[in-house]
GROMACS .gro file of C-alpha atoms in nm:
model
  491
    1MET     CA    1  14.236  18.462   8.053
    2THR     CA    2  14.387  18.179   7.945
    3ILE     CA    3  14.362  17.850   7.803
    4GLU     CA    4  14.454  17.674   8.110
    5ASP     CA    5  14.189  17.902   8.337
    6ILE     CA    6  13.928  17.807   8.109
    7GLN     CA    7  13.979  17.459   8.153
    8THR     CA    8  14.032  17.394   8.515
    9ARG     CA    9  13.795  17.720   8.674
   10LYS     CA   10  13.499  17.626   8.790
   11GLU     CA   11  13.148  17.701   8.633
   12SER     CA   12  13.053  17.968   8.864
   13GLN     CA   13  12.827  18.313   8.922
   14THR     CA   14  13.049  18.464   8.697
   15PHE     CA   15  13.180  18.233   8.444
   16ASP     CA   16  13.049  17.952   8.211
   17CYS     CA   17  13.139  17.742   7.869
   18LYS     CA   18  12.963  17.643   7.630
   19SER     CA   19  12.947  17.466   7.231
   20LEU     CA   20  12.925  17.620   6.973
   21GLN     CA   21  12.690  17.374   6.871
   22ILE     CA   22  12.453  17.537   7.159
   23GLU     CA   23  12.139  17.653   7.025
   24PRO     CA   24  12.084  18.022   7.007
   25LYS     CA   25  11.778  18.011   7.214
   26ALA     CA   26  11.975  17.842   7.498
   27LEU     CA   27  12.253  18.005   7.469
   28ALA     CA   28  11.998  18.336   7.529
   29ILE     CA   29  11.957  18.210   7.878
   30PRO     CA   30  12.297  18.256   8.057
   31ILE     CA   31  12.347  18.568   7.785
   32VAL     CA   32  12.071  18.697   7.976
   33ALA     CA   33  12.116  18.555   8.382
   34MET     CA   34  12.459  18.722   8.367
   35ALA     CA   35  12.349  19.059   8.277
   36ASN     CA   36  12.022  19.010   8.525
   37ALA     CA   37  12.353  19.013   8.778
   38ASP     CA   38  12.699  19.035   8.816
   39GLY     CA   39  12.805  19.046   8.463
   40GLY     CA   40  13.048  18.760   8.369
   41VAL     CA   41  13.211  18.527   8.073
   42LEU     CA   42  13.094  18.287   7.871
   43ALA     CA   43  13.355  18.063   7.651
   44ILE     CA   44  13.221  17.944   7.367
   45GLY     CA   45  13.369  17.629   7.176
   46VAL     CA   46  13.479  17.453   7.504
   47SER     CA   47  13.231  17.132   7.601
   48ASP     CA   48  13.076  17.255   7.944
   49LYS     CA   49  13.068  16.922   8.041
   50THR     CA   50  13.410  16.762   7.972
   51ARG     CA   51  13.611  17.108   7.914
   52ARG     CA   52  13.703  16.992   7.572
   53ILE     CA   53  13.853  17.266   7.355
   54GLU     CA   54  13.606  17.232   7.003
   55GLY     CA   55  13.721  17.590   6.880
   56VAL     CA   56  13.501  17.801   6.684
   57ASN     CA   57  13.689  17.807   6.321
   58GLY     CA   58  13.544  17.601   6.056
   59ASN     CA   59  13.155  17.670   6.122
   60GLU     CA   60  13.155  18.015   6.039
   61GLU     CA   61  12.765  17.967   5.991
   62ARG     CA   62  12.733  17.868   6.327
   63LEU     CA   63  12.954  18.139   6.496
   64ASN     CA   64  12.750  18.421   6.311
   65GLU     CA   65  12.417  18.300   6.514
   66ILE     CA   66  12.586  18.271   6.843
   67LEU     CA   67  12.739  18.642   6.776
   68ARG     CA   68  12.376  18.758   6.692
   69VAL     CA   69  12.184  18.602   6.987
   70PRO     CA   70  12.256  18.919   7.236
   71PHE     CA   71  12.124  19.125   6.987
   72ASP     CA   72  11.813  18.869   6.831
   73PHE     CA   73  11.771  18.626   7.131
   74CYS     CA   74  11.781  18.901   7.406
   75ASN     CA   75  11.531  19.154   7.501
   76PRO     CA   76  11.655  19.451   7.557
   77SER     CA   77  11.950  19.357   7.362
   78VAL     CA   78  12.264  19.310   7.590
   79ARG     CA   79  12.555  19.495   7.505
   80VAL     CA   80  12.846  19.221   7.492
   81ARG     CA   81  13.187  19.243   7.426
   82CYS     CA   82  13.396  18.967   7.236
   83GLU     CA   83  13.705  18.854   7.174
   84TYR     CA   84  13.903  18.556   7.045
   85LEU     CA   85  14.165  18.337   7.214
   86PRO     CA   86  14.360  18.144   7.041
   87CYS     CA   87  14.422  17.805   7.116
   88THR     CA   88  14.517  17.437   6.997
   89ASP     CA   89  14.182  17.189   6.988
   90HIS     CA   90  14.159  16.864   7.072
   91GLU     CA   91  14.259  16.785   6.740
   92GLY     CA   92  14.554  16.911   6.754
   93HIS     CA   93  14.458  17.217   6.497
   94ASP     CA   94  14.497  17.586   6.558
   95ASN     CA   95  14.188  17.729   6.638
   96ARG     CA   96  14.002  17.980   6.839
   97ILE     CA   97  13.761  18.025   7.161
   98LEU     CA   98  13.539  18.298   7.146
   99LEU     CA   99  13.504  18.486   7.468
  100MET     CA  100  13.178  18.712   7.528
  101HIS     CA  101  13.200  18.975   7.805
  102ILE     CA  102  12.860  19.024   7.961
  103PRO     CA  103  12.852  19.330   8.175
  104ALA     CA  104  12.601  19.326   8.466
  105SER     CA  105  12.305  19.569   8.320
  106GLY     CA  106  12.081  19.818   8.519
  107GLN     CA  107  11.820  19.721   8.263
  108LEU     CA  108  11.579  19.388   8.330
  109HIS     CA  109  11.600  19.137   7.996
  110THR     CA  110  11.449  18.819   7.913
  111ASN     CA  111  11.451  18.633   7.623
  112GLN     CA  112  11.237  18.569   7.317
  113ALA     CA  113  10.969  18.386   7.522
  114ASP     CA  114  10.985  18.683   7.767
  115GLU     CA  115  11.154  18.454   8.033
  116CYS     CA  116  11.335  18.633   8.293
  117PHE     CA  117  11.657  18.401   8.429
  118MET     CA  118  11.894  18.525   8.699
  119ARG     CA  119  12.233  18.413   8.780
  120VAL     CA  120  12.260  18.174   9.066
  121GLY     CA  121  12.577  18.029   9.166
  122ASP     CA  122  12.671  17.828   8.847
  123LYS     CA  123  12.283  17.788   8.727
  124SER     CA  124  12.075  18.023   8.598
  125LYS     CA  125  11.723  18.080   8.759
  126LYS     CA  126  11.403  18.127   8.602
  127LEU     CA  127  11.188  18.388   8.808
  128ASN     CA  128  10.847  18.385   8.878
  129PHE     CA  129  10.644  18.688   8.871
  130GLU     CA  130  10.719  18.829   9.240
  131GLU     CA  131  11.092  18.775   9.175
  132ARG     CA  132  11.062  18.909   8.844
  133MET     CA  133  10.888  19.243   9.007
  134GLN     CA  134  11.134  19.260   9.294
  135LEU     CA  135  11.453  19.233   9.023
  136LEU     CA  136  11.267  19.528   8.857
  137TYR     CA  137  11.208  19.762   9.142
  138ASP     CA  138  11.594  19.673   9.265
  139LYS     CA  139  11.723  19.789   8.927
  140GLY     CA  140  11.631  20.100   9.005
  141GLU     CA  141  11.863  20.197   9.299
  142ARG     CA  142  12.115  19.895   9.185
  143TYR     CA  143  12.371  20.110   8.987
  144TYR     CA  144  12.404  20.399   9.198
  145GLU     CA  145  12.753  20.323   9.167
  146ASP     CA  146  12.712  20.463   8.778
  147LYS     CA  147  12.565  20.751   8.862
  148ASP     CA  148  12.772  21.087   8.766
  149VAL     CA  149  12.902  21.231   9.041
  150TYR     CA  150  12.824  21.625   9.071
  151GLY     CA  151  13.107  21.888   9.040
  152ALA     CA  152  13.400  21.569   8.996
  153THR     CA  153  13.680  21.619   8.779
  154ILE     CA  154  13.963  21.423   8.695
  155ASN     CA  155  14.138  21.580   8.943
  156ASP     CA  156  13.957  21.434   9.220
  157VAL     CA  157  14.149  21.124   9.098
  158ASP     CA  158  14.432  20.988   9.235
  159MET     CA  159  14.629  20.847   8.924
  160ASN     CA  160  14.839  20.615   9.173
  161LEU     CA  161  14.537  20.410   9.271
  162VAL     CA  162  14.477  20.363   8.917
  163ILE     CA  163  14.845  20.277   8.837
  164ASP     CA  164  14.822  20.077   9.105
  165TYR     CA  165  14.494  19.911   8.985
  166VAL     CA  166  14.596  19.816   8.670
  167ASN     CA  167  14.909  19.663   8.749
  168VAL     CA  168  14.730  19.417   8.938
  169ILE     CA  169  14.496  19.311   8.660
  170ASP     CA  170  14.723  19.299   8.404
  171TYR     CA  171  14.667  19.560   8.189
  172GLY     CA  172  14.803  19.660   7.866
  173LYS     CA  173  14.724  20.038   7.868
  174SER     CA  174  14.806  20.353   8.049
  175ALA     CA  175  14.593  20.418   8.384
  176MET     CA  176  14.386  20.725   8.204
  177GLU     CA  177  14.313  20.469   7.882
  178TYR     CA  178  14.158  20.216   8.137
  179LEU     CA  179  13.974  20.484   8.305
  180LEU     CA  180  13.809  20.564   7.987
  181GLU     CA  181  13.746  20.253   7.852
  182ASN     CA  182  13.621  20.010   8.104
  183ASN     CA  183  13.310  20.043   8.315
  184ASP     CA  184  13.250  20.416   8.201
  185PHE     CA  185  13.438  20.511   8.548
  186VAL     CA  186  13.474  20.827   8.294
  187THR     CA  187  13.310  20.916   7.995
  188GLU     CA  188  13.290  21.202   7.803
  189ALA     CA  189  12.980  21.433   7.669
  190ASP     CA  190  12.918  21.778   7.477
  191GLY     CA  191  13.333  21.810   7.568
  192LYS     CA  192  13.340  21.744   7.939
  193GLN     CA  193  13.448  21.459   8.122
  194LYS     CA  194  13.200  21.292   8.414
  195ILE     CA  195  13.332  21.101   8.684
  196SER     CA  196  13.122  20.817   8.806
  197THR     CA  197  13.062  20.685   9.155
  198ALA     CA  198  13.225  20.409   9.176
  199CYS     CA  199  13.546  20.577   9.025
  200ILE     CA  200  13.529  20.875   9.324
  201LEU     CA  201  13.445  20.578   9.554
  202LEU     CA  202  13.769  20.321   9.439
  203PHE     CA  203  14.039  20.628   9.277
  204GLY     CA  204  13.936  20.940   9.471
  205LYS     CA  205  14.194  21.134   9.626
  206ASN     CA  206  13.886  21.233   9.896
  207PRO     CA  207  13.582  21.046   9.829
  208GLN     CA  208  13.432  21.157  10.186
  209ARG     CA  209  13.441  21.566  10.003
  210PHE     CA  210  13.131  21.385   9.789
  211PHE     CA  211  13.042  21.096   9.975
  212PRO     CA  212  13.047  21.197  10.366
  213ARG     CA  213  12.897  20.882  10.516
  214ALA     CA  214  13.077  20.648  10.263
  215ARG     CA  215  13.346  20.518  10.570
  216THR     CA  216  13.325  20.282  10.858
  217ARG     CA  217  13.273  20.331  11.165
  218PHE     CA  218  13.364  20.112  11.493
  219ILE     CA  219  13.243  20.123  11.825
  220ARG     CA  220  13.341  19.908  12.140
  221TYR     CA  221  13.100  19.898  12.403
  222GLU     CA  222  13.144  19.769  12.779
  223GLY     CA  223  12.939  19.493  12.810
  224THR     CA  224  12.671  19.332  12.619
  225GLU     CA  225  12.413  19.617  12.551
  226GLU     CA  226  12.417  19.917  12.368
  227LYS     CA  227  12.383  20.213  12.672
  228VAL     CA  228  12.314  20.593  12.623
  229GLY     CA  229  12.282  20.853  12.827
  230THR     CA  230  12.478  20.885  13.197
  231GLU     CA  231  12.521  20.497  13.152
  232MET     CA  232  12.719  20.514  12.832
  233ASN     CA  233  12.955  20.251  12.782
  234VAL     CA  234  13.150  20.326  12.472
  235VAL     CA  235  13.504  20.271  12.529
  236LYS     CA  236  13.656  20.295  12.167
  237ASP     CA  237  13.485  20.501  11.859
  238VAL     CA  238  13.718  20.519  11.577
  239THR     CA  239  13.575  20.604  11.214
  240PHE     CA  240  13.813  20.469  10.930
  241GLU     CA  241  13.792  20.733  10.587
  242GLY     CA  242  14.022  20.711  10.200
  243ALA     CA  243  13.923  20.492   9.914
  244ILE     CA  244  13.711  20.205   9.941
  245LEU     CA  245  14.056  19.973   9.954
  246GLN     CA  246  14.179  20.183  10.187
  247GLN     CA  247  13.847  20.143  10.410
  248VAL     CA  248  13.898  19.765  10.394
  249GLN     CA  249  14.271  19.751  10.516
  250ARG     CA  250  14.269  19.975  10.774
  251THR     CA  251  13.913  19.861  10.887
  252ILE     CA  252  14.066  19.482  10.909
  253ASP     CA  253  14.393  19.617  11.054
  254TYR     CA  254  14.194  19.752  11.360
  255LEU     CA  255  13.972  19.472  11.401
  256GLU     CA  256  14.236  19.269  11.476
  257THR     CA  257  14.398  19.474  11.777
  258GLN     CA  258  14.041  19.425  11.934
  259VAL     CA  259  14.029  19.052  11.940
  260ARG     CA  260  14.113  18.908  12.228
  261GLU     CA  261  14.310  18.608  12.214
  262HIS     CA  262  14.416  18.314  12.469
  263THR     CA  263  14.697  18.076  12.428
  264TYR     CA  264  14.784  17.765  12.704
  265LEU     CA  265  14.930  17.414  12.670
  266GLY     CA  266  14.777  17.212  12.525
  267GLN     CA  267  14.743  16.831  12.590
  268ASP     CA  268  14.943  16.703  12.358
  269GLY     CA  269  15.264  16.963  12.478
  270LEU     CA  270  15.208  17.193  12.267
  271PHE     CA  271  15.086  17.568  12.260
  272VAL     CA  272  14.712  17.623  12.144
  273THR     CA  273  14.620  17.997  12.073
  274ASN     CA  274  14.261  18.079  12.065
  275ARG     CA  275  14.061  18.390  11.923
  276ASN     CA  276  13.775  18.486  12.005
  277TYR     CA  277  13.671  18.589  11.643
  278PRO     CA  278  13.804  18.434  11.364
  279LYS     CA  279  14.050  18.661  11.070
  280PHE     CA  280  13.844  18.498  10.790
  281ALA     CA  281  13.555  18.576  10.962
  282ILE     CA  282  13.623  18.897  11.001
  283GLN     CA  283  13.738  18.997  10.690
  284GLU     CA  284  13.471  18.855  10.527
  285MET     CA  285  13.233  19.038  10.727
  286VAL     CA  286  13.410  19.370  10.669
  287VAL     CA  287  13.456  19.275  10.339
  288ASN     CA  288  13.080  19.245  10.256
  289SER     CA  289  12.950  19.548  10.410
  290CYS     CA  290  13.139  19.795  10.207
  291CYS     CA  291  13.053  19.551   9.864
  292HIS     CA  292  12.697  19.602   9.940
  293ARG     CA  293  12.637  19.907  10.137
  294ALA     CA  294  12.344  20.110   9.954
  295TYR     CA  295  12.581  20.449   9.877
  296ASN     CA  296  12.294  20.640   9.785
  297ILE     CA  297  12.172  20.644  10.137
  298LYS     CA  298  12.352  20.964  10.272
  299GLY     CA  299  12.228  20.939  10.662
  300THR     CA  300  12.454  20.733  10.825
  301GLU     CA  301  12.803  20.493  10.754
  302ILE     CA  302  12.865  20.142  10.747
  303GLN     CA  303  12.897  20.088  11.127
  304ILE     CA  304  13.101  19.778  11.309
  305LYS     CA  305  12.982  19.731  11.687
  306MET     CA  306  13.182  19.551  11.958
  307PHE     CA  307  13.016  19.400  12.234
  308ASP     CA  308  13.143  19.128  12.500
  309ASP     CA  309  12.986  18.834  12.332
  310ARG     CA  310  12.919  18.957  11.967
  311LEU     CA  311  13.034  19.187  11.613
  312VAL     CA  312  12.717  19.335  11.460
  313PHE     CA  313  12.788  19.488  11.107
  314GLU     CA  314  12.542  19.764  11.031
  315THR     CA  315  12.533  19.829  10.695
  316PRO     CA  316  12.329  20.059  10.509
  317GLY     CA  317  12.065  19.952  10.283
  318ASP     CA  318  11.785  19.678  10.260
  319LEU     CA  319  11.875  19.352  10.118
  320PRO     CA  320  11.918  19.379   9.711
  321GLY     CA  321  11.736  19.134   9.499
  322LEU     CA  322  11.616  18.826   9.536
  323VAL     CA  323  11.851  18.775   9.826
  324ARG     CA  324  11.651  18.734  10.191
  325PRO     CA  325  11.779  18.666  10.560
  326ASP     CA  326  11.678  18.317  10.491
  327ASN     CA  327  11.823  18.284  10.157
  328ILE     CA  328  12.158  18.465  10.222
  329ARG     CA  329  12.399  18.185  10.231
  330HIS     CA  330  12.310  18.095   9.886
  331THR     CA  331  12.189  18.384   9.639
  332HIS     CA  332  12.388  18.619   9.565
  333PHE     CA  333  12.302  18.967   9.416
  334SER     CA  334  12.584  19.274   9.372
  335ARG     CA  335  12.418  19.570   9.450
  336ASN     CA  336  12.787  19.748   9.371
  337PRO     CA  337  12.891  19.486   9.103
  338LYS     CA  338  13.236  19.702   8.991
  339ILE     CA  339  13.307  19.786   9.386
  340ALA     CA  340  13.294  19.435   9.408
  341GLN     CA  341  13.488  19.306   9.096
  342TYR     CA  342  13.721  19.541   9.201
  343LEU     CA  343  13.809  19.372   9.566
  344LYS     CA  344  13.817  19.058   9.401
  345ALA     CA  345  14.138  19.175   9.208
  346TYR     CA  346  14.260  19.243   9.559
  347LYS     CA  347  14.171  18.896   9.694
  348TYR     CA  348  13.931  19.055   9.918
  349VAL     CA  349  13.675  18.883   9.726
  350LYS     CA  350  13.722  18.529   9.659
  351GLU     CA  351  13.425  18.434   9.348
  352PHE     CA  352  13.086  18.598   9.357
  353GLY     CA  353  12.842  18.489   9.584
  354GLU     CA  354  13.047  18.258   9.749
  355GLY     CA  355  13.141  18.477  10.072
  356ILE     CA  356  12.880  18.432  10.318
  357ASP     CA  357  12.832  18.062  10.268
  358ARG     CA  358  13.182  18.027  10.335
  359ILE     CA  359  13.164  18.149  10.619
  360CYS     CA  360  12.890  17.966  10.792
  361ASN     CA  361  13.125  17.626  10.632
  362GLU     CA  362  13.394  17.724  10.829
  363LEU     CA  363  13.206  17.790  11.165
  364GLU     CA  364  13.012  17.477  11.136
  365THR     CA  365  13.365  17.271  11.083
  366ARG     CA  366  13.496  17.487  11.396
  367GLY     CA  367  13.204  17.370  11.606
  368SER     CA  368  13.086  17.779  11.622
  369ALA     CA  369  12.754  17.958  11.502
  370ILE     CA  370  12.696  18.109  11.243
  371PRO     CA  371  12.577  18.471  11.147
  372THR     CA  372  12.247  18.578  11.199
  373PHE     CA  373  12.113  18.855  10.973
  374HIS     CA  374  11.817  19.073  10.991
  375ILE     CA  375  11.647  19.411  10.863
  376ASN     CA  376  11.571  19.722  11.060
  377ALA     CA  377  11.433  20.001  10.867
  378PHE     CA  378  11.666  20.035  10.603
  379ILE     CA  379  11.989  19.873  10.738
  380LEU     CA  380  12.110  19.537  10.720
  381LYS     CA  381  12.208  19.381  11.101
  382ALA     CA  382  12.474  19.097  11.059
  383THR     CA  383  12.587  18.907  11.381
  384LEU     CA  384  12.882  18.754  11.476
  385LYS     CA  385  12.913  18.574  11.788
  386ALA     CA  386  13.190  18.567  11.977
  387GLU     CA  387  13.315  18.199  12.004
  388TRP     CA  388  13.417  18.240  12.365
  389THR     CA  389  13.338  18.538  12.610
  390THR     CA  390  13.608  18.419  12.896
  391GLU     CA  391  13.906  18.204  12.972
  392LYS     CA  392  13.759  17.962  13.163
  393GLU     CA  393  13.529  17.852  12.853
  394LEU     CA  394  13.868  17.757  12.651
  395SER     CA  395  14.003  17.485  12.883
  396PRO     CA  396  13.996  17.163  12.635
  397LEU     CA  397  13.650  16.970  12.656
  398SER     CA  398  13.499  17.196  12.980
  399THR     CA  399  13.237  17.275  12.796
  400SER     CA  400  12.970  17.142  12.525
  401GLN     CA  401  12.881  17.359  12.250
  402ASN     CA  402  12.522  17.437  12.529
  403GLY     CA  403  12.723  17.532  12.804
  404ASP     CA  404  12.697  17.195  12.954
  405THR     CA  405  13.016  17.037  13.169
  406VAL     CA  406  13.220  16.750  13.009
  407ASN     CA  407  13.429  16.558  13.228
  408VAL     CA  408  13.768  16.411  13.069
  409PRO     CA  409  13.938  16.117  13.235
  410GLU     CA  410  14.267  16.221  13.301
  411ASN     CA  411  14.438  15.894  13.137
  412ASP     CA  412  14.311  16.008  12.860
  413THR     CA  413  14.541  16.218  12.609
  414ILE     CA  414  14.390  16.411  12.303
  415ASN     CA  415  14.583  16.456  11.996
  416LEU     CA  416  14.432  16.865  11.926
  417SER     CA  417  14.624  16.846  11.621
  418GLN     CA  418  14.464  16.583  11.489
  419LEU     CA  419  14.117  16.612  11.567
  420THR     CA  420  13.925  16.947  11.608
  421GLU     CA  421  13.760  17.034  11.944
  422ARG     CA  422  13.443  16.924  11.839
  423GLN     CA  423  13.535  16.598  11.688
  424VAL     CA  424  13.706  16.553  12.053
  425LYS     CA  425  13.373  16.625  12.204
  426ILE     CA  426  13.179  16.382  11.995
  427TYR     CA  427  13.430  16.083  12.076
  428HIS     CA  428  13.410  16.168  12.435
  429ILE     CA  429  13.040  16.168  12.402
  430ILE     CA  430  13.035  15.849  12.245
  431LYS     CA  431  13.259  15.682  12.453
  432GLY     CA  432  13.040  15.821  12.774
  433ASP     CA  433  13.258  16.039  12.953
  434THR     CA  434  13.066  16.334  12.932
  435ILE     CA  435  12.751  16.311  13.199
  436ASN     CA  436  12.588  16.625  13.132
  437VAL     CA  437  12.417  16.527  12.751
  438PRO     CA  438  12.087  16.649  12.736
  439ILE     CA  439  11.831  16.350  12.816
  440ASN     CA  440  11.640  16.225  12.581
  441VAL     CA  441  11.918  16.334  12.271
  442PRO     CA  442  11.982  16.018  12.066
  443ILE     CA  443  12.379  15.964  12.060
  444ASN     CA  444  12.371  15.997  11.635
  445ALA     CA  445  12.423  16.213  11.356
  446SER     CA  446  12.082  16.379  11.454
  447GLY     CA  447  12.081  16.409  11.799
  448LEU     CA  448  12.514  16.546  11.792
  449ALA     CA  449  12.416  16.781  11.519
  450THR     CA  450  12.165  16.936  11.796
  451ILE     CA  451  12.358  16.915  12.080
  452PHE     CA  452  12.646  17.120  11.856
  453ASN     CA  453  12.409  17.372  11.698
  454VAL     CA  454  12.567  17.284  11.369
  455SER     CA  455  12.455  17.049  11.075
  456GLU     CA  456  12.385  16.706  11.034
  457LYS     CA  457  12.629  16.664  10.708
  458THR     CA  458  12.901  16.815  10.945
  459ILE     CA  459  12.819  16.549  11.241
  460LYS     CA  460  12.850  16.276  10.996
  461ARG     CA  461  13.170  16.445  10.852
  462ASP     CA  462  13.314  16.422  11.220
  463LEU     CA  463  13.224  16.099  11.285
  464TYR     CA  464  13.351  15.951  10.950
  465ILE     CA  465  13.726  16.086  11.073
  466LEU     CA  466  13.666  15.925  11.394
  467ARG     CA  467  13.586  15.602  11.261
  468ASP     CA  468  13.834  15.588  10.977
  469LEU     CA  469  14.107  15.684  11.294
  470ASN     CA  470  13.964  15.365  11.427
  471LEU     CA  471  13.814  15.549  11.724
  472ILE     CA  472  13.471  15.466  11.694
  473LYS     CA  473  13.302  15.203  11.537
  474TYR     CA  474  12.899  15.171  11.418
  475VAL     CA  475  12.722  14.871  11.583
  476GLY     CA  476  12.409  14.759  11.423
  477SER     CA  477  12.141  14.768  11.120
  478ASN     CA  478  12.156  15.101  10.979
  479LYS     CA  479  11.799  15.213  11.130
  480THR     CA  480  11.873  15.078  11.505
  481GLY     CA  481  12.237  15.102  11.558
  482HIS     CA  482  12.517  15.258  11.723
  483TRP     CA  483  12.814  15.422  11.778
  484GLU     CA  484  13.033  15.310  12.037
  485ALA     CA  485  13.403  15.398  12.112
  486VAL     CA  486  13.740  15.147  12.073
  487ASN     CA  487  13.997  15.326  12.123
  488LEU     CA  488  14.159  15.624  12.350
  489ILE     CA  489  14.294  15.888  12.163
  490LYS     CA  490  14.663  15.839  12.142
  491LYS     CA  491  14.936  16.076  12.136
   0.00000   0.00000   0.00000
């Protein structure tokens, strides 16, 4: 991490900046919160509001107080690793930044006032009693990835995979030193080396020797239902094994061969190719399953089931921590933080806790349905609906989001490269070209959000884009006004 990284990096689930002048009891809160979640880094000596580089030199008494916070103000103590980063402060003097590396902890930590916090996005959330008890319960199973693998030795580790990883993260020592000095991948006790579950899953020569069901299975069904017996409708059944990264890559590559595409000549004279599942959504769902599955559940593997109208990702394990189906978009808790950190280095994870929300945001922008989640016994089922099932649906403006017909006048020319399909549909609804708009649904942000099954915020963004292009205008007062079309959409 460089000074430039610190000044430009946004505060997040795993990163925060604090001034050296912060009170010790206040600093204990983000330390406890990160330890209870996915771990992270605190940059001390940097203003969290302005990112001004203040440094830590010249105030040894306060620096020593800061260094004692993980021990004196956290219960139990948090095992923090500290390092100093040379810098030039805002006054032009040579100085240092203190980086506190906080590991994700298998214990539940509180501050001196016995308050429990957990990092949620870029905030430290204070937990109520029920949330605290749930977190305490989940801590018991969360770090299965740290469990020693019975019978595994260093010979079961593919050192070429480790070498590749240390090169990716620019680690300055050897691959063996990395395993011994980081994440407890390899530990030594009583003259024997012990290999962790995470080490075998990430770097194992044959992880399935120790974890036979730590694999991903793809099943494709003909139709929209899963049938058995004489009516069995399975047309594809493929299993992907190997280390985590290999599984992720092979699964995504194979799913790409199963995605349906349709190419047609758009109304702007350019060819348009539509997929029934966006690539970013497939990748994120596969990675999410591998990151968050409960590897201690040995009776089943990750199963990805493709039907004509949906993809269903079935991942072993209940929702961890404070995550529930109704808050999964904004609440994050890693069951396997070391696996998540590893995939982050390979760019499969952009930032902790943002994956599901990013999928939802992008799908909403496209006018598509967001994934749904529910628990069935010990399996988390995530369903991603196909954006289309028949090529007829892809005729530009032929259908609205709820299946109603949209009539497009022949003299209107749509510039698909400038507007999204939903924005074009909104324009024609406002212009009055669409005859099958549901009765009693007002043609405003709220009504259009209902028609397209997206958020009102998304619709307002579309309306403002159309307004800025001088295609629509708002007439009347804020309370009683309405949108009107101004021009045809021109090439």
